[in-house]
Coordinates of C-alpha atoms and ligand atoms in Angstrom, one line a residue:
M1 CA 107.3 112.8 98.4
T2 CA 108.1 109.6 97.6
M3 CA 105.4 107.0 97.3
R4 CA 106.3 103.4 98.0
V5 CA 103.9 100.6 96.4
L6 CA 104.7 97.3 97.1
L7 CA 103.9 95.3 94.2
V8 CA 103.0 91.6 95.0
E9 CA 102.9 89.4 91.7
D10 CA 104.9 86.1 90.7
D11 CA 104.5 86.2 86.7
A12 CA 108.2 87.5 86.5
E13 CA 107.8 89.3 83.3
L14 CA 104.5 91.2 84.8
R15 CA 106.4 92.0 87.7
R16 CA 109.3 93.5 86.2
T17 CA 107.3 95.3 83.5
L18 CA 104.9 97.0 86.1
R19 CA 108.0 97.5 88.3
D20 CA 109.9 99.6 85.5
A21 CA 106.4 101.5 84.8
L22 CA 105.8 102.4 88.3
A23 CA 109.3 103.5 88.9
L24 CA 109.3 105.9 85.8
E25 CA 106.4 107.1 86.9
G26 CA 108.4 108.1 90.6
Y27 CA 107.5 105.2 92.7
E28 CA 109.7 103.7 95.3
M29 CA 109.1 100.6 94.4
L30 CA 109.1 96.9 96.2
T31 CA 108.6 93.9 94.9
A32 CA 107.3 89.7 96.2
A33 CA 107.4 87.0 93.9
S34 CA 105.1 85.0 96.2
L35 CA 102.7 85.3 99.7
S36 CA 105.3 84.8 102.5
E37 CA 107.6 87.1 100.7
G38 CA 104.6 90.2 100.6
L39 CA 103.4 89.2 104.2
A40 CA 107.7 89.7 105.0
L41 CA 107.9 93.0 103.3
A42 CA 104.7 94.2 104.6
A43 CA 105.2 93.7 107.7
N44 CA 109.0 95.5 108.1
A45 CA 108.5 98.4 105.3
A46 CA 106.4 101.7 105.4
L47 CA 104.4 101.7 102.5
D48 CA 101.9 103.7 100.5
L49 CA 100.0 101.5 98.6
V50 CA 100.1 97.9 97.6
V51 CA 99.0 96.0 94.3
L52 CA 98.6 92.4 94.9
D53 CA 98.2 89.3 92.8
L54 CA 95.8 86.6 93.8
G55 CA 97.3 83.5 92.7
L56 CA 100.9 82.8 94.2
P57 CA 102.9 79.8 94.3
D58 CA 102.4 79.2 98.3
G59 CA 98.8 81.0 99.1
D60 CA 96.3 83.3 97.8
G61 CA 97.1 87.2 98.3
E62 CA 93.4 87.3 99.8
S63 CA 95.0 86.4 103.0
L64 CA 97.4 89.2 102.7
L65 CA 94.7 91.6 102.1
A66 CA 93.3 90.2 105.5
A67 CA 96.7 90.7 107.1
L68 CA 96.9 94.3 106.2
R69 CA 93.5 95.4 106.8
R70 CA 93.9 94.3 110.3
R71 CA 96.9 96.3 111.0
E72 CA 96.9 99.9 109.3
S73 CA 94.7 101.6 106.6
L74 CA 96.6 101.3 103.7
P75 CA 95.4 101.2 100.0
V76 CA 95.3 97.7 98.2
L77 CA 94.6 97.3 94.5
V78 CA 94.0 93.9 93.2
I79 CA 95.1 92.7 90.3
S80 CA 94.1 89.1 89.0
A81 CA 93.4 86.9 85.8
R82 CA 90.1 85.9 87.8
Q83 CA 87.1 87.3 86.6
A84 CA 84.2 85.6 89.0
E85 CA 82.1 88.7 90.2
G86 CA 81.8 86.8 93.4
Q87 CA 85.3 87.2 94.5
K88 CA 85.6 90.7 93.1
I89 CA 82.7 91.6 95.6
R90 CA 84.2 89.4 98.6
L91 CA 87.4 91.3 97.9
L92 CA 86.1 94.7 97.8
D93 CA 83.8 94.2 101.0
A94 CA 86.9 92.9 102.7
G95 CA 88.3 96.5 102.5
A96 CA 90.2 96.0 98.6
D97 CA 90.3 99.7 97.4
D98 CA 89.6 98.6 93.6
Y99 CA 89.9 95.3 90.9
L100 CA 91.7 94.7 88.0
V101 CA 91.0 92.3 85.6
K102 CA 94.3 91.0 84.1
P103 CA 95.3 91.7 81.6
F104 CA 94.9 96.1 81.8
G105 CA 96.9 98.7 80.9
V106 CA 99.2 100.5 83.0
G107 CA 97.8 103.9 82.6
E108 CA 94.5 102.3 84.3
L109 CA 96.6 100.6 86.9
L110 CA 98.4 104.4 87.1
A111 CA 94.8 105.7 87.4
R112 CA 93.5 103.8 90.0
M113 CA 96.7 104.0 92.0
R114 CA 96.1 108.2 91.9
V115 CA 92.9 107.4 93.1
A116 CA 93.6 105.3 96.1
L117 CA 96.4 107.5 97.1
R118 CA 94.1 110.7 97.3
H119 CA 91.1 108.4 99.1
R120 CA 94.0 107.9 101.7
G121 CA 94.9 111.6 101.5
T122 CA 90.7 112.5 102.2
R123 CA 90.9 110.3 105.0
V124 CA 94.1 112.6 106.9
S125 CA 93.5 115.4 105.2
A126 CA 89.9 117.7 105.0
A127 CA 87.7 115.3 103.4
L128 CA 86.0 115.9 99.3
T129 CA 83.3 118.6 99.9
V130 CA 82.4 119.5 96.3
Y131 CA 82.6 117.5 93.5
R132 CA 83.0 118.9 89.8
R133 CA 83.0 116.9 86.4
G134 CA 81.7 118.3 83.1
A135 CA 78.6 120.3 83.9
V136 CA 77.8 118.7 87.4
Q137 CA 78.3 119.6 90.5
I138 CA 78.0 118.5 94.0
D139 CA 78.4 120.1 97.1
L140 CA 78.4 118.0 100.1
A141 CA 77.8 120.7 102.6
T142 CA 75.2 122.5 101.5
Q143 CA 73.6 119.4 99.5
R144 CA 72.8 121.3 96.4
V145 CA 73.7 119.5 93.0
R146 CA 73.6 121.7 89.9
R147 CA 74.1 121.0 86.1
D148 CA 75.1 123.6 83.9
G149 CA 74.6 125.7 86.4
E150 CA 71.1 125.1 87.2
P151 CA 69.9 123.6 90.7
V152 CA 69.1 120.0 90.4
H153 CA 66.3 118.9 92.6
L154 CA 67.0 115.3 94.3
T155 CA 64.5 113.7 97.0
P156 CA 66.8 112.8 99.9
T157 CA 67.4 108.8 99.3
E158 CA 68.9 110.1 96.0
F159 CA 71.0 112.4 97.5
K160 CA 72.3 109.9 100.1
L161 CA 73.4 107.6 97.4
L162 CA 75.4 110.2 95.2
A163 CA 77.1 111.3 98.2
R164 CA 78.0 108.1 99.2
L165 CA 79.4 107.6 95.5
V166 CA 81.1 110.8 96.1
R167 CA 83.3 110.0 98.6
N168 CA 85.0 107.4 97.0
A169 CA 84.7 108.9 93.5
G170 CA 86.6 107.4 91.4
Q171 CA 86.4 103.8 92.8
V172 CA 83.8 100.9 93.0
V173 CA 81.2 100.9 95.3
T174 CA 79.7 97.5 95.8
H175 CA 75.9 97.1 95.5
R176 CA 76.0 95.4 99.3
Q177 CA 78.3 98.8 100.7
L178 CA 75.8 100.9 99.2
L179 CA 73.0 99.2 100.3
A180 CA 74.1 99.3 103.3
D181 CA 75.5 103.0 104.3
V182 CA 72.0 104.3 102.2
W183 CA 69.4 102.5 103.3
G184 CA 70.3 99.7 106.4
A185 CA 71.9 96.8 107.0
E186 CA 69.0 95.3 106.9
F187 CA 68.3 96.1 102.9
V188 CA 71.7 94.8 101.3
E189 CA 70.2 92.2 99.3
H190 CA 67.2 94.7 97.9
T191 CA 69.4 95.3 94.3
Q192 CA 66.2 96.8 92.8
Y193 CA 66.3 100.0 94.8
L194 CA 69.7 100.5 93.4
R195 CA 68.5 99.8 89.8
L196 CA 65.9 102.0 90.0
Y197 CA 67.6 105.2 92.4
M198 CA 70.2 104.9 89.9
G199 CA 68.2 105.3 86.9
Q200 CA 66.8 108.4 88.4
L201 CA 70.0 110.2 89.5
R202 CA 71.1 109.2 85.5
A203 CA 68.0 110.7 84.4
K204 CA 68.9 114.1 86.0
L205 CA 72.4 114.4 86.1
E206 CA 73.6 112.7 83.1
A207 CA 73.3 114.2 79.0
D208 CA 72.4 110.7 77.7
P209 CA 71.0 108.3 80.6
A210 CA 71.7 105.3 78.4
E211 CA 75.4 106.2 77.7
P212 CA 76.2 107.5 81.1
R213 CA 79.6 108.9 81.5
L214 CA 79.1 110.0 85.2
L215 CA 77.4 107.1 87.1
L216 CA 79.2 104.2 85.9
T217 CA 78.1 100.4 86.1
D218 CA 81.0 98.0 87.1
P219 CA 78.8 94.6 86.1
G220 CA 77.4 92.5 88.5
V221 CA 79.5 94.2 91.3
G222 CA 78.4 97.4 91.8
Y223 CA 78.7 101.2 90.6
R224 CA 81.6 103.8 89.9
L225 CA 81.3 107.5 90.3
A226 CA 84.0 108.8 87.3
E227 CA 87.1 110.4 88.5
P228 CA 86.2 114.6 89.0
D229 CA 88.3 116.7 87.4
E230 CA 91.7 117.7 88.3
D231 CA 90.9 121.0 90.5
P232 CA 94.1 123.2 90.0
A233 CA 93.3 124.9 93.2
A234 CA 93.7 121.2 95.3
P235 CA 96.8 120.1 96.8
L236 CA 97.5 116.3 94.6
M237 CA 99.1 115.0 97.0
P238 CA 98.4 114.7 100.4
S239 CA 101.3 117.2 102.6
Ligands
LIG301 CA1 100.0 84.7 90.1

């Protein structure tokens, strides 16, 4: 099944480069050079994923994100030259699936696209219940965690936090989202809880907690659980 991707980017050279690279990977590409073109295409074409630039000649890509979020559940990856942490957080909390700061490698974009499409797949088919990466295995159904085959004891809060990251494995989850989902909406400012619990989880799960490979920090934005190992038994794409 061919995935159709809408790329909204006003930089003609970057648009061409990304369009060609993604088409080579087998994606069917629609491109837009402005916000209004992007809105028109998004309204009239069936899409599987949107790659969205923010700084567009006729407005901010953020308004397209808002329009898409109201309409349907469609993965949106934001690409922007803007570094500001506050803006990344706002976009992720507004429903963007991920955020890449320019310049980025095409390989990185492709990897993030695969993650976003897989997550969309999990919403329509069975959810990911077992996460494996290297020596670590996390089973959400039985709430068992193993490292090198040995059981790892987690407190209920540690497990809840880890499970929240497993559900978005490979994607950044903002501090605010984690605090709201694990502790409750009234705790969204208590980022010190996260630092404490992430430290505990790293101590239990990472080979070297000072150089995490599993529980990654997205500075000022949130945390990302590394992508799971490919499971040869699992279908790569939702059918
Ligand atoms: Ca731009």
